[in-house]
GROMACS .gro file of N, CA and C in nm:
model
  312
    1MET      N    1  -0.024  -1.434  -0.181
    1MET     CA    2  -0.019  -1.300  -0.126
    1MET      C    3  -0.048  -1.307   0.023
    2LYS      N    4   0.031  -1.236   0.099
    2LYS     CA    5   0.014  -1.233   0.244
    2LYS      C    6   0.008  -1.088   0.289
    3LEU      N    7  -0.077  -1.060   0.387
    3LEU     CA    8  -0.091  -0.926   0.444
    3LEU      C    9  -0.091  -0.939   0.595
    4ASP      N   10  -0.003  -0.861   0.659
    4ASP     CA   11   0.005  -0.860   0.805
    4ASP      C   12   0.001  -0.714   0.849
    5ILE      N   13  -0.096  -0.679   0.933
    5ILE     CA   14  -0.110  -0.541   0.979
    5ILE      C   15  -0.069  -0.534   1.125
    6LYS      N   16   0.022  -0.440   1.155
    6LYS     CA   17   0.071  -0.425   1.293
    6LYS      C   18   0.090  -0.277   1.324
    7LYS      N   19   0.111  -0.247   1.451
    7LYS     CA   20   0.141  -0.111   1.495
    7LYS      C   21   0.291  -0.095   1.505
    8GLU      N   22   0.342   0.020   1.460
    8GLU     CA   23   0.485   0.047   1.463
    8GLU      C   24   0.507   0.197   1.473
    9ASN      N   25   0.567   0.243   1.581
    9ASN     CA   26   0.596   0.385   1.602
    9ASN      C   27   0.475   0.475   1.581
   10GLY      N   28   0.361   0.433   1.631
   10GLY     CA   29   0.240   0.515   1.622
   10GLY      C   30   0.166   0.506   1.490
   11SER      N   31   0.214   0.427   1.396
   11SER     CA   32   0.149   0.409   1.267
   11SER      C   33   0.099   0.266   1.253
   12ALA      N   34  -0.002   0.248   1.172
   12ALA     CA   35  -0.043   0.115   1.131
   12ALA      C   36   0.045   0.077   1.012
   13VAL      N   37   0.103  -0.041   1.015
   13VAL     CA   38   0.191  -0.086   0.907
   13VAL      C   39   0.132  -0.212   0.846
   14ALA      N   40   0.103  -0.204   0.716
   14ALA     CA   41   0.053  -0.320   0.642
   14ALA      C   42   0.170  -0.377   0.564
   15VAL      N   43   0.219  -0.493   0.609
   15VAL     CA   44   0.332  -0.558   0.543
   15VAL      C   45   0.275  -0.655   0.440
   16LEU      N   46   0.303  -0.626   0.313
   16LEU     CA   47   0.254  -0.710   0.205
   16LEU      C   48   0.368  -0.798   0.154
   17SER      N   49   0.335  -0.923   0.120
   17SER     CA   50   0.436  -1.016   0.069
   17SER      C   51   0.378  -1.092  -0.049
   18GLY      N   52   0.462  -1.117  -0.149
   18GLY     CA   53   0.418  -1.193  -0.265
   18GLY      C   54   0.394  -1.105  -0.385
   19GLU      N   55   0.286  -1.135  -0.458
   19GLU     CA   56   0.252  -1.062  -0.580
   19GLU      C   57   0.120  -0.988  -0.564
   20ILE      N   58   0.113  -0.872  -0.627
   20ILE     CA   59  -0.013  -0.798  -0.632
   20ILE      C   60  -0.057  -0.796  -0.777
   21ASP      N   61  -0.167  -0.865  -0.805
   21ASP     CA   62  -0.221  -0.867  -0.940
   21ASP      C   63  -0.374  -0.869  -0.932
   22HIS      N   64  -0.439  -0.875  -1.048
   22HIS     CA   65  -0.585  -0.867  -1.048
   22HIS      C   66  -0.651  -0.987  -0.980
   23HIS      N   67  -0.577  -1.096  -0.960
   23HIS     CA   68  -0.632  -1.213  -0.893
   23HIS      C   69  -0.646  -1.194  -0.742
   24ASN      N   70  -0.557  -1.119  -0.680
   24ASN     CA   71  -0.561  -1.107  -0.534
   24ASN      C   72  -0.581  -0.964  -0.483
   25ALA      N   73  -0.585  -0.865  -0.570
   25ALA     CA   74  -0.597  -0.726  -0.526
   25ALA      C   75  -0.728  -0.701  -0.451
   26LYS      N   76  -0.836  -0.766  -0.494
   26LYS     CA   77  -0.966  -0.744  -0.429
   26LYS      C   78  -0.963  -0.790  -0.283
   27GLU      N   79  -0.901  -0.903  -0.256
   27GLU     CA   80  -0.892  -0.954  -0.119
   27GLU      C   81  -0.809  -0.861  -0.031
   28ILE      N   82  -0.696  -0.813  -0.084
   28ILE     CA   83  -0.611  -0.721  -0.009
   28ILE      C   84  -0.687  -0.591   0.019
   29ARG      N   85  -0.753  -0.541  -0.084
   29ARG     CA   86  -0.829  -0.417  -0.073
   29ARG      C   87  -0.936  -0.430   0.036
   30SER      N   88  -1.010  -0.540   0.037
   30SER     CA   89  -1.115  -0.560   0.136
   30SER      C   90  -1.059  -0.564   0.278
   31GLU      N   91  -0.950  -0.637   0.297
   31GLU     CA   92  -0.891  -0.648   0.430
   31GLU      C   93  -0.838  -0.513   0.479
   32LEU      N   94  -0.771  -0.439   0.392
   32LEU     CA   95  -0.720  -0.307   0.431
   32LEU      C   96  -0.834  -0.210   0.459
   33ASP      N   97  -0.938  -0.212   0.377
   33ASP     CA   98  -1.051  -0.123   0.398
   33ASP      C   99  -1.119  -0.150   0.532
   34ARG      N  100  -1.139  -0.278   0.564
   34ARG     CA  101  -1.200  -0.312   0.694
   34ARG      C  102  -1.115  -0.256   0.808
   35TYR      N  103  -0.984  -0.271   0.796
   35TYR     CA  104  -0.895  -0.222   0.901
   35TYR      C  105  -0.902  -0.070   0.912
   36ILE      N  106  -0.894   0.000   0.800
   36ILE     CA  107  -0.896   0.146   0.800
   36ILE      C  108  -1.026   0.198   0.862
   37ILE      N  109  -1.138   0.140   0.822
   37ILE     CA  110  -1.268   0.185   0.872
   37ILE      C  111  -1.283   0.158   1.020
   38SER      N  112  -1.237   0.041   1.067
   38SER     CA  113  -1.255   0.008   1.208
   38SER      C  114  -1.153   0.076   1.299
   39ALA      N  115  -1.026   0.082   1.259
   39ALA     CA  116  -0.920   0.135   1.345
   39ALA      C  117  -0.900   0.286   1.330
   40GLN      N  118  -0.940   0.342   1.215
   40GLN     CA  119  -0.923   0.485   1.188
   40GLN      C  120  -0.780   0.533   1.217
   41PRO      N  121  -0.677   0.468   1.161
   41PRO     CA  122  -0.540   0.511   1.189
   41PRO      C  123  -0.513   0.648   1.129
   42LYS      N  124  -0.431   0.727   1.196
   42LYS     CA  125  -0.393   0.857   1.143
   42LYS      C  126  -0.281   0.844   1.041
   43SER      N  127  -0.212   0.730   1.044
   43SER     CA  128  -0.103   0.705   0.951
   43SER      C  129  -0.103   0.557   0.915
   44LEU      N  130  -0.105   0.529   0.785
   44LEU     CA  131  -0.095   0.391   0.738
   44LEU      C  132   0.026   0.381   0.647
   45VAL      N  133   0.112   0.285   0.676
   45VAL     CA  134   0.229   0.257   0.594
   45VAL      C  135   0.204   0.125   0.524
   46MET      N  136   0.211   0.126   0.392
   46MET     CA  137   0.203   0.001   0.315
   46MET      C  138   0.346  -0.038   0.280
   47ASP      N  139   0.395  -0.144   0.343
   47ASP     CA  140   0.533  -0.188   0.322
   47ASP      C  141   0.538  -0.287   0.206
   48PHE      N  142   0.602  -0.243   0.097
   48PHE     CA  143   0.613  -0.322  -0.026
   48PHE      C  144   0.746  -0.396  -0.035
   49GLY      N  145   0.823  -0.401   0.072
   49GLY     CA  146   0.956  -0.461   0.070
   49GLY      C  147   0.959  -0.605   0.025
   50ASN      N  148   0.851  -0.679   0.047
   50ASN     CA  149   0.847  -0.820   0.010
   50ASN      C  150   0.756  -0.847  -0.109
   51ILE      N  151   0.725  -0.743  -0.186
   51ILE     CA  152   0.644  -0.762  -0.307
   51ILE      C  153   0.738  -0.796  -0.422
   52SER      N  154   0.713  -0.911  -0.484
   52SER     CA  155   0.799  -0.956  -0.593
   52SER      C  156   0.746  -0.919  -0.730
   53PHE      N  157   0.616  -0.888  -0.741
   53PHE     CA  158   0.555  -0.850  -0.868
   53PHE      C  159   0.434  -0.763  -0.840
   54MET      N  160   0.413  -0.664  -0.926
   54MET     CA  161   0.294  -0.580  -0.914
   54MET      C  162   0.252  -0.536  -1.053
   55ASP      N  163   0.124  -0.553  -1.085
   55ASP     CA  164   0.072  -0.498  -1.210
   55ASP      C  165  -0.011  -0.374  -1.178
   56SER      N  166  -0.089  -0.328  -1.273
   56SER     CA  167  -0.165  -0.204  -1.252
   56SER      C  168  -0.266  -0.214  -1.138
   57SER      N  169  -0.302  -0.335  -1.098
   57SER     CA  170  -0.391  -0.353  -0.983
   57SER      C  171  -0.329  -0.295  -0.856
   58GLY      N  172  -0.198  -0.298  -0.846
   58GLY     CA  173  -0.129  -0.242  -0.731
   58GLY      C  174  -0.144  -0.091  -0.725
   59ILE      N  175  -0.142  -0.027  -0.841
   59ILE     CA  176  -0.163   0.119  -0.846
   59ILE      C  177  -0.303   0.151  -0.797
   60GLY      N  178  -0.401   0.075  -0.846
   60GLY     CA  179  -0.539   0.094  -0.801
   60GLY      C  180  -0.555   0.069  -0.652
   61LEU      N  181  -0.485  -0.031  -0.601
   61LEU     CA  182  -0.488  -0.062  -0.459
   61LEU      C  183  -0.438   0.056  -0.376
   62ILE      N  184  -0.327   0.114  -0.417
   62ILE     CA  185  -0.270   0.229  -0.344
   62ILE      C  186  -0.363   0.350  -0.353
   63ILE      N  187  -0.411   0.382  -0.472
   63ILE     CA  188  -0.496   0.501  -0.489
   63ILE      C  189  -0.625   0.488  -0.408
   64GLY      N  190  -0.685   0.370  -0.410
   64GLY     CA  191  -0.808   0.350  -0.334
   64GLY      C  192  -0.787   0.363  -0.184
   65ARG      N  193  -0.676   0.308  -0.132
   65ARG     CA  194  -0.648   0.320   0.011
   65ARG      C  195  -0.612   0.463   0.047
   66TYR      N  196  -0.545   0.534  -0.045
   66TYR     CA  197  -0.516   0.676  -0.022
   66TYR      C  198  -0.648   0.753  -0.004
   67LYS      N  199  -0.743   0.730  -0.094
   67LYS     CA  200  -0.870   0.802  -0.086
   67LYS      C  201  -0.943   0.772   0.044
   68LEU      N  202  -0.947   0.645   0.083
   68LEU     CA  203  -1.018   0.607   0.205
   68LEU      C  204  -0.952   0.664   0.329
   69ILE      N  205  -0.822   0.650   0.340
   69ILE     CA  206  -0.755   0.700   0.461
   69ILE      C  207  -0.760   0.853   0.466
   70HIS      N  208  -0.754   0.917   0.350
   70HIS     CA  209  -0.765   1.063   0.343
   70HIS      C  210  -0.902   1.108   0.392
   71GLU      N  211  -1.008   1.036   0.353
   71GLU     CA  212  -1.144   1.068   0.400
   71GLU      C  213  -1.156   1.052   0.551
   72CYS      N  214  -1.075   0.962   0.608
   72CYS     CA  215  -1.077   0.938   0.753
   72CYS      C  216  -0.981   1.030   0.828
   73GLY      N  217  -0.916   1.122   0.756
   73GLY     CA  218  -0.827   1.218   0.820
   73GLY      C  219  -0.685   1.168   0.839
   74GLY      N  220  -0.648   1.062   0.770
   74GLY     CA  221  -0.513   1.006   0.785
   74GLY      C  222  -0.427   1.025   0.661
   75VAL      N  223  -0.304   0.976   0.671
   75VAL     CA  224  -0.210   0.985   0.559
   75VAL      C  225  -0.159   0.844   0.526
   76LEU      N  226  -0.117   0.828   0.400
   76LEU     CA  227  -0.067   0.700   0.352
   76LEU      C  228   0.076   0.716   0.304
   77THR      N  229   0.160   0.620   0.341
   77THR     CA  230   0.297   0.614   0.294
   77THR      C  231   0.322   0.475   0.236
   78VAL      N  232   0.393   0.470   0.125
   78VAL     CA  233   0.437   0.342   0.067
   78VAL      C  234   0.585   0.330   0.100
   79ARG      N  235   0.622   0.215   0.159
   79ARG     CA  236   0.759   0.196   0.204
   79ARG      C  237   0.825   0.078   0.131
   80ASN      N  238   0.951   0.098   0.095
   80ASN     CA  239   1.040  -0.006   0.043
   80ASN      C  240   0.998  -0.076  -0.086
   81PRO      N  241   0.941  -0.005  -0.184
   81PRO     CA  242   0.911  -0.076  -0.309
   81PRO      C  243   1.041  -0.110  -0.383
   82GLN      N  244   1.041  -0.224  -0.452
   82GLN     CA  245   1.154  -0.260  -0.538
   82GLN      C  246   1.172  -0.148  -0.641
   83SER      N  247   1.290  -0.135  -0.696
   83SER     CA  248   1.320  -0.023  -0.786
   83SER      C  249   1.227  -0.020  -0.907
   84TYR      N  250   1.197  -0.135  -0.967
   84TYR     CA  251   1.110  -0.134  -1.085
   84TYR      C  252   0.966  -0.098  -1.046
   85ILE      N  253   0.923  -0.137  -0.926
   85ILE     CA  254   0.789  -0.100  -0.880
   85ILE      C  255   0.784   0.050  -0.850
   86ARG      N  256   0.891   0.103  -0.795
   86ARG     CA  257   0.896   0.248  -0.769
   86ARG      C  258   0.888   0.326  -0.900
   87ARG      N  259   0.952   0.275  -1.006
   87ARG     CA  260   0.944   0.342  -1.137
   87ARG      C  261   0.800   0.343  -1.189
   88VAL      N  262   0.731   0.231  -1.174
   88VAL     CA  263   0.590   0.223  -1.216
   88VAL      C  264   0.507   0.324  -1.136
   89MET      N  265   0.534   0.333  -1.006
   89MET     CA  266   0.461   0.429  -0.923
   89MET      C  267   0.489   0.571  -0.968
   90LYS      N  268   0.614   0.599  -0.998
   90LYS     CA  269   0.651   0.734  -1.042
   90LYS      C  270   0.582   0.768  -1.174
   91LEU      N  271   0.583   0.674  -1.268
   91LEU     CA  272   0.517   0.697  -1.398
   91LEU      C  273   0.367   0.719  -1.383
   92SER      N  274   0.307   0.655  -1.284
   92SER     CA  275   0.163   0.668  -1.263
   92SER      C  276   0.126   0.800  -1.195
   93GLY      N  277   0.223   0.868  -1.136
   93GLY     CA  278   0.196   0.993  -1.066
   93GLY      C  279   0.158   0.976  -0.920
   94ILE      N  280   0.168   0.855  -0.869
   94ILE     CA  281   0.130   0.829  -0.729
   94ILE      C  282   0.212   0.913  -0.632
   95GLU      N  283   0.334   0.947  -0.667
   95GLU     CA  284   0.419   1.025  -0.576
   95GLU      C  285   0.359   1.162  -0.544
   96ARG      N  286   0.264   1.207  -0.625
   96ARG     CA  287   0.196   1.334  -0.595
   96ARG      C  288   0.093   1.318  -0.485
   97LEU      N  289   0.050   1.193  -0.459
   97LEU     CA  290  -0.053   1.167  -0.358
   97LEU      C  291   0.003   1.111  -0.229
   98VAL      N  292   0.097   1.019  -0.240
   98VAL     CA  293   0.151   0.951  -0.121
   98VAL      C  294   0.302   0.964  -0.118
   99GLN      N  295   0.355   0.962   0.003
   99GLN     CA  296   0.500   0.964   0.019
   99GLN      C  297   0.552   0.822  -0.004
  100ILE      N  298   0.662   0.812  -0.078
  100ILE     CA  299   0.727   0.683  -0.100
  100ILE      C  300   0.863   0.689  -0.035
  101THR      N  301   0.888   0.598   0.059
  101THR     CA  302   1.014   0.598   0.134
  101THR      C  303   1.086   0.464   0.116
  102CYS      N  304   1.217   0.468   0.140
  102CYS     CA  305   1.299   0.346   0.135
  102CYS      C  306   1.384   0.341   0.261
  103ASP      N  307   1.374   0.230   0.334
  103ASP     CA  308   1.453   0.211   0.455
  103ASP      C  309   1.587   0.146   0.424
  104ARG      N  310   1.604   0.098   0.303
  104ARG     CA  311   1.727   0.025   0.268
  104ARG      C  312   1.823   0.114   0.196
   0.00000   0.00000   0.00000
């Protein structure tokens, strides 16, 4: 699992690559939380374009970051999830909390 955080069009963009599962979700969560708390971005985009697998840990990862960024006065967007991951997100109800966009 790889995470790269950069600035893009006034938003913080967290580009995730690889798999999100219970083995690596804690590390991703910690790194994102440190960034959110220190940088206080008004907009965070989690780019899932390079995620090849996600289990329920990914849902928890998104919901937790939504809560934290919301407490800091910001918004969260999930970008470019694979179609099967988007279906899992839709079934979980995440679309009611965060915007899900596709650039492709």
